Tab-separated table of C-alpha atoms in Angstrom:
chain	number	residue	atom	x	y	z
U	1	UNK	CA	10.136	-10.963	-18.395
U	2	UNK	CA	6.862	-12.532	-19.035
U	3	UNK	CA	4.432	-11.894	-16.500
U	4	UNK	CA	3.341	-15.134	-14.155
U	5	UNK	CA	-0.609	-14.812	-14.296
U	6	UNK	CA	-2.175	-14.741	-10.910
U	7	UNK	CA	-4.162	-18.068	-11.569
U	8	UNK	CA	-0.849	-20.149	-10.999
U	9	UNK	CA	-0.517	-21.976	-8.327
U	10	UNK	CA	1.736	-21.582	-5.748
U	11	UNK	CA	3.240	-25.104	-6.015
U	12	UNK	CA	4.412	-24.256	-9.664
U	13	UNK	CA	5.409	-20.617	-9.017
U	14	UNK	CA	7.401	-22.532	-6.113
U	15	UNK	CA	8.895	-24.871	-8.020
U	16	UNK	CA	9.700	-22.474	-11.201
U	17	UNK	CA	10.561	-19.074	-10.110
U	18	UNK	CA	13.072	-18.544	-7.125
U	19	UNK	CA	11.385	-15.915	-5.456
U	20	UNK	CA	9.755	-18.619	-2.080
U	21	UNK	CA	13.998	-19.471	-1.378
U	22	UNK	CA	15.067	-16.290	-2.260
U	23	UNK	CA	15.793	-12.967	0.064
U	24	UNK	CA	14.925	-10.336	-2.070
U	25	UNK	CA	13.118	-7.277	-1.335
U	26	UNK	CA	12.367	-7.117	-4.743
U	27	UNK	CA	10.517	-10.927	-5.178
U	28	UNK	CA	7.370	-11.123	-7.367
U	29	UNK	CA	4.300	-11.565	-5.562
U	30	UNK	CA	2.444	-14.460	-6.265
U	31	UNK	CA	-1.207	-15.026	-5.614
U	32	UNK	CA	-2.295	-18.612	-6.640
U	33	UNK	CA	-5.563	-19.598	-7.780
U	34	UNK	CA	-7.845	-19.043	-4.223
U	35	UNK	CA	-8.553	-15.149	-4.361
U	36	UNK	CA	-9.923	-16.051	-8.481
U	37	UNK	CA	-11.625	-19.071	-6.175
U	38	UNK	CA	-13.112	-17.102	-3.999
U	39	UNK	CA	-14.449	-14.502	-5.637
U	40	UNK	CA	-16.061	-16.960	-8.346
U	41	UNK	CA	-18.018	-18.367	-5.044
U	42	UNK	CA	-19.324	-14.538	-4.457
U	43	UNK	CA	-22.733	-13.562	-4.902
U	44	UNK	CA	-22.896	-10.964	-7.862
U	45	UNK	CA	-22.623	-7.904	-6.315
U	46	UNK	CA	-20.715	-4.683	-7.050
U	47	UNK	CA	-17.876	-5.506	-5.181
U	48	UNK	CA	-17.550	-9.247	-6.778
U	49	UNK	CA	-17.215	-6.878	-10.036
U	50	UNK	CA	-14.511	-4.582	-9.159
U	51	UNK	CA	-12.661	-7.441	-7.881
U	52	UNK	CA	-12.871	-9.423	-10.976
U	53	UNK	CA	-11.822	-6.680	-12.985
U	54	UNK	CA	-8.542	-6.510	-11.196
U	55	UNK	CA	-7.444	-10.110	-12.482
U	56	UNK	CA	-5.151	-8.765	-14.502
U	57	UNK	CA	-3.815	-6.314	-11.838
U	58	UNK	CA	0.320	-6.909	-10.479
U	59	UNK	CA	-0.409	-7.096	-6.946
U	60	UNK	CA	1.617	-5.604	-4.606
U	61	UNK	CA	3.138	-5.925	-1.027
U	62	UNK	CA	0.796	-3.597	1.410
U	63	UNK	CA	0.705	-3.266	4.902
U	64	UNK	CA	-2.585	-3.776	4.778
U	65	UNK	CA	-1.973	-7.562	4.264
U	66	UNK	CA	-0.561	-9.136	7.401
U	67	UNK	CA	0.815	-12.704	7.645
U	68	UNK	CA	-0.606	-14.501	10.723
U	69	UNK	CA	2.484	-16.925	11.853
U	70	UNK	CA	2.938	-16.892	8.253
U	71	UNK	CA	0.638	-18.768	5.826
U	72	UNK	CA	-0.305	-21.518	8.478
U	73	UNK	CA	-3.259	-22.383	6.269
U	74	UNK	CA	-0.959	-24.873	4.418
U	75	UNK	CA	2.270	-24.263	6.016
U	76	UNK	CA	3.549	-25.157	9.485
U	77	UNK	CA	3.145	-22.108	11.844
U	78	UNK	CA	6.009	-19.929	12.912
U	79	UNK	CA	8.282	-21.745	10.362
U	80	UNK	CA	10.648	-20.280	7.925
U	81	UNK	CA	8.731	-22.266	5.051
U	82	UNK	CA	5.310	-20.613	6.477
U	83	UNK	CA	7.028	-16.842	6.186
U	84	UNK	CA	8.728	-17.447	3.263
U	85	UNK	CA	5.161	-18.271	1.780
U	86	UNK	CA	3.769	-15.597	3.742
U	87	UNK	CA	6.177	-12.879	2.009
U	88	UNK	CA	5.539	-14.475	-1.448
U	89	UNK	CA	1.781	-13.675	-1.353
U	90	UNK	CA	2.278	-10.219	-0.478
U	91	UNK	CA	2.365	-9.620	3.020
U	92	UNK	CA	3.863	-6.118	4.226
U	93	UNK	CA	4.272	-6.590	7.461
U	94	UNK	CA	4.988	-10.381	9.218
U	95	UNK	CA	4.807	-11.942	12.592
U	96	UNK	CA	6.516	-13.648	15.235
U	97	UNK	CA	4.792	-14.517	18.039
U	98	UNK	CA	7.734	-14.531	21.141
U	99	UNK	CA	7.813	-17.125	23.858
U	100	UNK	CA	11.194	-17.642	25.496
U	101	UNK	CA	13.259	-21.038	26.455
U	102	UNK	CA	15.453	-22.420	29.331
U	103	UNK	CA	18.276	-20.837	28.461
U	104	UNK	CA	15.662	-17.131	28.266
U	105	UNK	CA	16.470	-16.254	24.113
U	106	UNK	CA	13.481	-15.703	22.735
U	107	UNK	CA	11.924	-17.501	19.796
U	108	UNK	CA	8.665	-17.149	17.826
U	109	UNK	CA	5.645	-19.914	18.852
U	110	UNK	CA	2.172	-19.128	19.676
U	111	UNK	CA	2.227	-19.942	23.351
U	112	UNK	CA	5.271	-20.938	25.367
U	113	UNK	CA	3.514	-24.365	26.358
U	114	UNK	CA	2.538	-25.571	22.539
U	115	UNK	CA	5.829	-27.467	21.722
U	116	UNK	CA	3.360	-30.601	21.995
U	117	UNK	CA	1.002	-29.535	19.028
U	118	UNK	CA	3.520	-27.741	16.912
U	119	UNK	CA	6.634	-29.726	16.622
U	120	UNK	CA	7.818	-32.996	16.473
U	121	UNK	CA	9.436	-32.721	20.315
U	122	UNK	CA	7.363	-35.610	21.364
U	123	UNK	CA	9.081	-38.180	18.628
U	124	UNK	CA	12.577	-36.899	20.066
U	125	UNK	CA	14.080	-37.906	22.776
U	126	UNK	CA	13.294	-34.369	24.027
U	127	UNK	CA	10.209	-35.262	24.670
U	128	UNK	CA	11.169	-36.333	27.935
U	129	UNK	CA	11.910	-32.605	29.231
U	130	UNK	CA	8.512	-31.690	28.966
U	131	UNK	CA	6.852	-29.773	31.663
U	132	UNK	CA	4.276	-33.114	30.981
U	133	UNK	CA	5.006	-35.940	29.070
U	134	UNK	CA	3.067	-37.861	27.100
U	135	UNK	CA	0.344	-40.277	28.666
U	136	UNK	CA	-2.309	-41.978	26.634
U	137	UNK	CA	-5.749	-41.428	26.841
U	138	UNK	CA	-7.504	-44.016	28.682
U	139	UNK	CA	-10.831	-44.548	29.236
U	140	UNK	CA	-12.357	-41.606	30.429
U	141	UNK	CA	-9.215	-39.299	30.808
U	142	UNK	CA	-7.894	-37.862	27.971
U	143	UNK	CA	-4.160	-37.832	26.812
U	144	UNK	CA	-2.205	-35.577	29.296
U	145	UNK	CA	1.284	-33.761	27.539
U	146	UNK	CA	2.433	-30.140	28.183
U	147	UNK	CA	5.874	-28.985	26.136
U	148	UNK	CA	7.066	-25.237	26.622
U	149	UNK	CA	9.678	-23.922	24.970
U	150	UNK	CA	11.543	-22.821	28.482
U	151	UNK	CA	11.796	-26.501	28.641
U	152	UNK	CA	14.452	-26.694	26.646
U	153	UNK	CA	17.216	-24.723	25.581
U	154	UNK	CA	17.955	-22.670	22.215
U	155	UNK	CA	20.188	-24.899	20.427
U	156	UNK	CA	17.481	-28.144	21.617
U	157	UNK	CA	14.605	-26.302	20.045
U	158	UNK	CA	16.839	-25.303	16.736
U	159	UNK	CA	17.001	-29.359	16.986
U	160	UNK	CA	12.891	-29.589	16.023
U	161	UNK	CA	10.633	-29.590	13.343
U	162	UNK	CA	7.427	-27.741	13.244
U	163	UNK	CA	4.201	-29.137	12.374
U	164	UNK	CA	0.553	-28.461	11.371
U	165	UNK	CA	-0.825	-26.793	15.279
U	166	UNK	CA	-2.476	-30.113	16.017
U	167	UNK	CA	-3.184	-32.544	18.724
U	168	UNK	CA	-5.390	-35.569	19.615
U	169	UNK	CA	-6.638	-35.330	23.311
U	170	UNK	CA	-8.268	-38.977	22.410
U	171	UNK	CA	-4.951	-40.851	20.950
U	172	UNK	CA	-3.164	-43.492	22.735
U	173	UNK	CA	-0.069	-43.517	21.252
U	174	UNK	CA	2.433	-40.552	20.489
U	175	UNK	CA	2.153	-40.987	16.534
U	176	UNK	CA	-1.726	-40.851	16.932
U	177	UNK	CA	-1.344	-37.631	19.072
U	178	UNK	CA	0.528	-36.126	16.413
U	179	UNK	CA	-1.333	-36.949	13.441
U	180	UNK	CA	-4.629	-34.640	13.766
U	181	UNK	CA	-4.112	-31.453	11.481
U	182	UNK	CA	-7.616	-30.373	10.790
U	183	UNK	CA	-9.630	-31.148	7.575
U	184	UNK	CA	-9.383	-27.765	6.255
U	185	UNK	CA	-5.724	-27.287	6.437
U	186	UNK	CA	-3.132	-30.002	4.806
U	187	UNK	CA	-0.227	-31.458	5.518
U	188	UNK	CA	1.835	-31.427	2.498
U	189	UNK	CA	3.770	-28.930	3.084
U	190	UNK	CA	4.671	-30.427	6.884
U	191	UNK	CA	7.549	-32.255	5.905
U	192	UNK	CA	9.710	-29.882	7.129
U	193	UNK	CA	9.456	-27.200	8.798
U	194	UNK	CA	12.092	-25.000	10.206
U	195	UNK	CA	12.074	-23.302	13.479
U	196	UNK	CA	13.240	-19.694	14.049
U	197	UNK	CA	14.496	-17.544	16.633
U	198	UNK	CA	13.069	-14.008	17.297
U	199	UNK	CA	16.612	-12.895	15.820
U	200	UNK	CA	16.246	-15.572	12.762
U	201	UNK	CA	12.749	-13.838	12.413
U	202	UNK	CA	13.785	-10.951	11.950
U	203	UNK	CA	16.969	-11.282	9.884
U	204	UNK	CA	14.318	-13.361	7.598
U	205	UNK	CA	11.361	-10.341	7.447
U	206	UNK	CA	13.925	-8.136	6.380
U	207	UNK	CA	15.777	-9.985	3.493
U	208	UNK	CA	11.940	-10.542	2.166
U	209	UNK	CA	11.552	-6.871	2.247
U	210	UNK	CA	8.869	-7.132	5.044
U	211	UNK	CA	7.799	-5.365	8.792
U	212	UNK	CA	7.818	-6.624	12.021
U	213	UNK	CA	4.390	-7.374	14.597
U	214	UNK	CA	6.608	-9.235	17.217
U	215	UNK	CA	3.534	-10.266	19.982
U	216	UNK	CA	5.152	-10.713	23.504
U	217	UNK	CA	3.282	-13.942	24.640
U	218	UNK	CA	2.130	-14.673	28.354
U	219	UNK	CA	4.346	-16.634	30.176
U	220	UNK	CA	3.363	-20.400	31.211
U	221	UNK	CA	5.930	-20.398	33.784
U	222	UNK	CA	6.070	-17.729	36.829
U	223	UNK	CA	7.706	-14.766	36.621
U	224	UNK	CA	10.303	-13.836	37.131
U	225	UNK	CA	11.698	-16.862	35.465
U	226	UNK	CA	15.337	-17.653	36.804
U	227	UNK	CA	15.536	-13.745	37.684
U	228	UNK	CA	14.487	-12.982	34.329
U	229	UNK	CA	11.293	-10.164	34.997
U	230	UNK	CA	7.943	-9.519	32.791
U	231	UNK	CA	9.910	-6.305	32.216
U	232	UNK	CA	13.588	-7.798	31.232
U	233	UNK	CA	11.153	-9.859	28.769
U	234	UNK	CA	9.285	-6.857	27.087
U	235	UNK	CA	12.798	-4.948	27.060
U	236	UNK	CA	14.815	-8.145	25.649
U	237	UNK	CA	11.993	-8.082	22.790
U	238	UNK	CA	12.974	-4.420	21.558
U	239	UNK	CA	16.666	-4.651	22.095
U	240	UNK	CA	16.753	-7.199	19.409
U	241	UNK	CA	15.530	-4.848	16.789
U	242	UNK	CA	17.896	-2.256	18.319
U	243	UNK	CA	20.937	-4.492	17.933
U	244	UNK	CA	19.764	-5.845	13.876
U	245	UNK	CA	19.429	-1.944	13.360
U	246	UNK	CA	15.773	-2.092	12.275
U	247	UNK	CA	13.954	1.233	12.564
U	248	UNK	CA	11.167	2.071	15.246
U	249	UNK	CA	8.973	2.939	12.580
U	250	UNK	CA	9.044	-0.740	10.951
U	251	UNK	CA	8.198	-2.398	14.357
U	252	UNK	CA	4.666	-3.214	15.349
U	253	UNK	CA	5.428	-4.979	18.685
U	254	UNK	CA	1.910	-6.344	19.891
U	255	UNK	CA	0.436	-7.658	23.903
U	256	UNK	CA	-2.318	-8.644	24.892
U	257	UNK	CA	-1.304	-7.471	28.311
U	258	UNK	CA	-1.869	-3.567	28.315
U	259	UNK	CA	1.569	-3.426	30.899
U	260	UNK	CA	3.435	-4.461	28.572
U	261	UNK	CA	1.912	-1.854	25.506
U	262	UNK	CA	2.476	0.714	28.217
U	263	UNK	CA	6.382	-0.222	29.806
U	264	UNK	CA	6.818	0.071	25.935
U	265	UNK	CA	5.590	3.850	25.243
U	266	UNK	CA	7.374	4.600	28.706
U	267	UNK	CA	10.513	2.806	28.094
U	268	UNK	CA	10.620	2.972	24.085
U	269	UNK	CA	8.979	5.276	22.983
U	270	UNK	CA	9.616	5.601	19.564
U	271	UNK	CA	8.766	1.745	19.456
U	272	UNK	CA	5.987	2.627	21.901
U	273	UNK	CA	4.900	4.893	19.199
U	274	UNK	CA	3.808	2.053	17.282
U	275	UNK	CA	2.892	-0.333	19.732
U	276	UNK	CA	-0.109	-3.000	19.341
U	277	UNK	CA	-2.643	-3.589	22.407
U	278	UNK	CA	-4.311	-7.196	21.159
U	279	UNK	CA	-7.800	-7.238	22.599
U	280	UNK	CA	-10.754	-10.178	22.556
U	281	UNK	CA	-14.330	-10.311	23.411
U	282	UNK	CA	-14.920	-11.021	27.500
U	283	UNK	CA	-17.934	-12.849	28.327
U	284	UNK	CA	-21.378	-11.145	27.674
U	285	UNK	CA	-19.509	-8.878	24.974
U	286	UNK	CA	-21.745	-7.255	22.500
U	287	UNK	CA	-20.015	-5.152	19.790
U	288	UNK	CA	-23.351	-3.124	19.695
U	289	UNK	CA	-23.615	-2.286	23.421
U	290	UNK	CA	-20.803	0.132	24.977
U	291	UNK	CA	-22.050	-1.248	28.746
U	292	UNK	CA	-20.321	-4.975	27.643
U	293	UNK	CA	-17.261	-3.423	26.515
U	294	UNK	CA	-13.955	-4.049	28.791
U	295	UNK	CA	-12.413	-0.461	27.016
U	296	UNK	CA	-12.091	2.936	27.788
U	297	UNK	CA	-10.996	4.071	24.393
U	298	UNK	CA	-10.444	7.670	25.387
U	299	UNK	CA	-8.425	6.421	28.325
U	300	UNK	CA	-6.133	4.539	26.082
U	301	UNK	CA	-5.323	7.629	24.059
U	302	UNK	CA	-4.481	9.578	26.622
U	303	UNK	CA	-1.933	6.716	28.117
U	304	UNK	CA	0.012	6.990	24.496
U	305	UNK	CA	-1.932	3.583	23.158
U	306	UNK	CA	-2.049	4.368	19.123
U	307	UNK	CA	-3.556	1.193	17.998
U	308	UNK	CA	-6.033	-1.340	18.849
U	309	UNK	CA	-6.480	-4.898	17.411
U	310	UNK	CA	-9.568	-5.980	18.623
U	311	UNK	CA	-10.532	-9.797	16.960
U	312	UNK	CA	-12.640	-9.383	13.552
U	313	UNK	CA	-15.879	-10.239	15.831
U	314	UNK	CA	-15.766	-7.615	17.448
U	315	UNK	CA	-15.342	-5.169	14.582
U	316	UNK	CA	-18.217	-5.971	12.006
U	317	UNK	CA	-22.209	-7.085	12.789
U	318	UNK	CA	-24.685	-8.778	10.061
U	319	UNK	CA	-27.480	-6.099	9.486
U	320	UNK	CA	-29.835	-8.373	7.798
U	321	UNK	CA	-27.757	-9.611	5.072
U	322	UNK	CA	-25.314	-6.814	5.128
U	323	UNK	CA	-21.849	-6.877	6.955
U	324	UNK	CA	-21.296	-3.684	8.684
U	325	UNK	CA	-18.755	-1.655	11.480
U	326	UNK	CA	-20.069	-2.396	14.673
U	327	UNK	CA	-20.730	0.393	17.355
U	328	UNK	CA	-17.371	-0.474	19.165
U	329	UNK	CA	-15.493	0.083	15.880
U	330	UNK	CA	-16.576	3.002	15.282
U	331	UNK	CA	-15.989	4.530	19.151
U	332	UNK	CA	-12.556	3.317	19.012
U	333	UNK	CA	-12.307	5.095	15.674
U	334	UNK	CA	-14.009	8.188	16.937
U	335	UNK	CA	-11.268	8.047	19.990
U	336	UNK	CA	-8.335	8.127	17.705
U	337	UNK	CA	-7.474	5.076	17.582
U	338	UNK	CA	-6.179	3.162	14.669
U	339	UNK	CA	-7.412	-0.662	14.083
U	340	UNK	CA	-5.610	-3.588	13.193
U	341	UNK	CA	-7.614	-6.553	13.390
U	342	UNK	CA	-6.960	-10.628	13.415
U	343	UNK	CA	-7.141	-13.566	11.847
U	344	UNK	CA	-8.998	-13.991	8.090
U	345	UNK	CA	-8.974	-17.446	6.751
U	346	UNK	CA	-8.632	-19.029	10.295
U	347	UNK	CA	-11.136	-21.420	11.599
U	348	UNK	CA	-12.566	-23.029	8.434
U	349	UNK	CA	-15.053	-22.290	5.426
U	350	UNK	CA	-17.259	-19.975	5.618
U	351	UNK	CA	-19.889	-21.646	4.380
U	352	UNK	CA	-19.983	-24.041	7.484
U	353	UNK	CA	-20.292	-20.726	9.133
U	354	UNK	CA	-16.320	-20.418	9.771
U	355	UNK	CA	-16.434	-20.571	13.390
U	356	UNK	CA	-15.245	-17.892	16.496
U	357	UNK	CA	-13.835	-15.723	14.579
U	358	UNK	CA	-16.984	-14.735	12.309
U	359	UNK	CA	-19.867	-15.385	15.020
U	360	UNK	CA	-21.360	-11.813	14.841
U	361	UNK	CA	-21.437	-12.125	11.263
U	362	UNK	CA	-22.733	-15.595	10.756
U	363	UNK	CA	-26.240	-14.896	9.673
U	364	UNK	CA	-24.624	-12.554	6.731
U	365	UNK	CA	-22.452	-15.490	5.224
U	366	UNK	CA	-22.814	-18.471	3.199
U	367	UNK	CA	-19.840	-19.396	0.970
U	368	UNK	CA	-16.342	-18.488	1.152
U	369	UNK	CA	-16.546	-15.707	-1.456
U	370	UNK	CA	-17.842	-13.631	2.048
U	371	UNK	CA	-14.559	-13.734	3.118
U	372	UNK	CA	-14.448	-10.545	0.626
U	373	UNK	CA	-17.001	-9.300	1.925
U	374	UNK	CA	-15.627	-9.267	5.620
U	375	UNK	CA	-12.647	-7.811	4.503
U	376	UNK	CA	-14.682	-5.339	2.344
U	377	UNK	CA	-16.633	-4.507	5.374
U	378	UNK	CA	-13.456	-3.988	7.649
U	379	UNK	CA	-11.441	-1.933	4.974
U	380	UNK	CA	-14.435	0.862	4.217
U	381	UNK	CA	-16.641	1.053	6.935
U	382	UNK	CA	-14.766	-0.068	10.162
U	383	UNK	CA	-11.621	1.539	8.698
U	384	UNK	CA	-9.128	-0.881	9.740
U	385	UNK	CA	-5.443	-0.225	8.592
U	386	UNK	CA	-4.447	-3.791	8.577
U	387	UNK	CA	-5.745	-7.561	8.534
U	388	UNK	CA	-3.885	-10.458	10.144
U	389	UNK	CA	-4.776	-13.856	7.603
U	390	UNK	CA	-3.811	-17.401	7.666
U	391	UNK	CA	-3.345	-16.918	3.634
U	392	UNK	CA	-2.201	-13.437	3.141
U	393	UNK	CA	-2.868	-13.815	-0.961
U	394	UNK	CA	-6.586	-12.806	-0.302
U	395	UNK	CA	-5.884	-10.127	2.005
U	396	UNK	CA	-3.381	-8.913	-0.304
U	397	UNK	CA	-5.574	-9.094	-3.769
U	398	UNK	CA	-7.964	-7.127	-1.833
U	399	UNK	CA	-5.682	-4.121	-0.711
U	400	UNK	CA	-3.849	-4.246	-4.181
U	401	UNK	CA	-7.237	-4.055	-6.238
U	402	UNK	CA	-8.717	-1.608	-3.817
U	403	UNK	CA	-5.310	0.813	-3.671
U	404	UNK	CA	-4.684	0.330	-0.090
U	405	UNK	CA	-0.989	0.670	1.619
């Protein structure tokens, strides 16, 4: 078979080869044109030319390249249409964030309350179940609306569409509301967008040949919910994997909540094993100074914690114009720990200076050819093992060119 070359687009590869409807673990991987895009915006350098002379390269699937909610770049988050695209451009290992509903199965969104930015719930007539319904702005007060998946039942949230994550605190009607996907993502491939269950997830990740990074999401509502405990939720979360026979070892189940990472290594442990504790900067945070830091690495280790995925910020400092580990990546390296680290391609070009996530490296960047850099940066000197993206193709280009599993 004749080989596809990289600078395709997606759309065509899409609409020519079967591989985005297919569930194969065996799919060619398909880059498009934006990792040839980006590193045509990089400043020469000698990593701009050992990435340019892997354009003829087959890139493959790595665990190195994570999709973040899928490819919500272009694609509605959390859909199947987002994985699907996810798993084309290479990912090795895909998410599904886990809220739970009325009816307490679990299904993947963000955040339990986002029903109002993510689907179309408030053009149905299930709108009306939300926590908050719709107002309009007026004035002075912005629009009010609150929609969370334990609003609804199972089969009423199969019943949705997702959406570009969007939402217009200043509209006064519903449509207006819903009509605000930012500038740097699109909306053409928002025409439809199907929901999933945590057990549709996963039956998906593993017909496309991929891993799991299941995050357990803070409730919105109290706990326990209906009798249904913080605990019965982390537990519920593994037993799925348990009953679709997927092995410990292909299961990075992720919280932000450390009681959670640690019910797991007591509970589970060969799941615990494996286990993700999400961390972000606090206030006053400096990834240089070990007094701002809200980790004790070494006391992490010794509770069974394995790996840490601290936000990029946190993980790489501008030295001049340089991109380097910062001091807190390297103690959490020097503690054992392994680093996983989130989101590339998240918050907007780079050369507008690409927002939260890249703050402690904004002096260093000025197109979005330093998006190689970053991940350049992370890879070799902060020694992550893995990179969450909004558009796993560059993450993936990277770890294929550079060798990396």
């Amino acid at each position: 078979m004749k080989r596809i070359p990289l600078g395709i687009t997606l759309l065509t590869c899409a609409a020519t080869y079967p591989a985005f409807a297919a569930d194969s673990n065996d799919a060619r991987i398909e880059l498009g044109p934006r990792p040839a895009y980006l590193i045509s915006m990089m400043d020469e350098s000698p990593l701009k030319d050992a990435l340019q002379a892997c354009a003829s390269m087959e890139p493959v699937r790595t665990d190195f390249s994570i999709a973040h909610r899928g490819a919500p770049l272009m694609f509605p988050e959390h859909t199947e249409q987002a994985n699907r695209a996810g798993a084309l451009m290479g990912a090795g290992i895909m998410e599904c964030d886990v809220a739970f509903t009325a009816d307490k199965e679990l299904v993947c969104r963000h955040a339990q309350n986002d029903l109002h930015t993510t689907t179309n719930i408030l053009a149905t007539d299930l709108g009306a179940k939300c926590t908050t319904p719709f107002s309009p702005a007026m004035g002075d007060e912005k629009a009010q609306v609150e929609c969370r998946t334990s609003d609804i039942t199972l089969a009423e949230y199969h019943s949705l569409n997702g959406k570009m994550d969007a939402g217009n605190a200043d509209a006064t009607t519903v449509e207006d509301y819903m009509n605000a996907t930012a500038a740097f993502r699109t909306d053409l491939y928002a025409t439809k967008g199907t929901l999933l269950s945590h057990k549709d997830s996963i039956e998906l990740f593993k017909s496309l040949g991929a891993k799991f990074t299941p995050e357990l999401k803070s409730p919105s509502v109290e706990m326990p919910f209906d009798g249904f405990t913080q605990e019965d939720y982390a537990q519920k979360l593994i037993n799925e994997y348990k009953d679709a026979g997927i092995p410990a070892s292909d299961v990075f189940a992720q919280s932000f909540d450390l009681d959670d990472v640690l019910y797991w290594i007591k509970a589970e442990p060969d799941f615990g094993a494996n286990a993700v504790y999400l961390v972000e900067p606090i206030d006053g945070f400096d990834p240089q100074d070990e007094s701002t830091w809200d980790q004790d690495f070494a006391s992490l280790k010794a509770a069974g914690v394995n790996n840490l995925a601290p936000s990029m910020n946190m993980l790489v400092v501008a030295e001049g114009d340089d991109i380097v580990a910062s001091n807190y990546a390297k103690a959490a390296k020097e503690a054992g720990l392994d680093l996983i680290t989130w989101s590339l391609e998240r918050s907007g070009p780079l050369a507008n200076g690409g927002g939260w996530y890249f703050q402690s490296v904004t002096d260093a960047v000025n197109t979005d050819g330093d998006y190689f850099e970053i991940l350049d940066a992370l890879a070799q000197d902060a020694g992550v093992k893995g990179v969450f993206s909004d558009w796993p193709a560059t993450v993936t280009y990277y770890a294929s060119c550079m060798g990396l599993n």
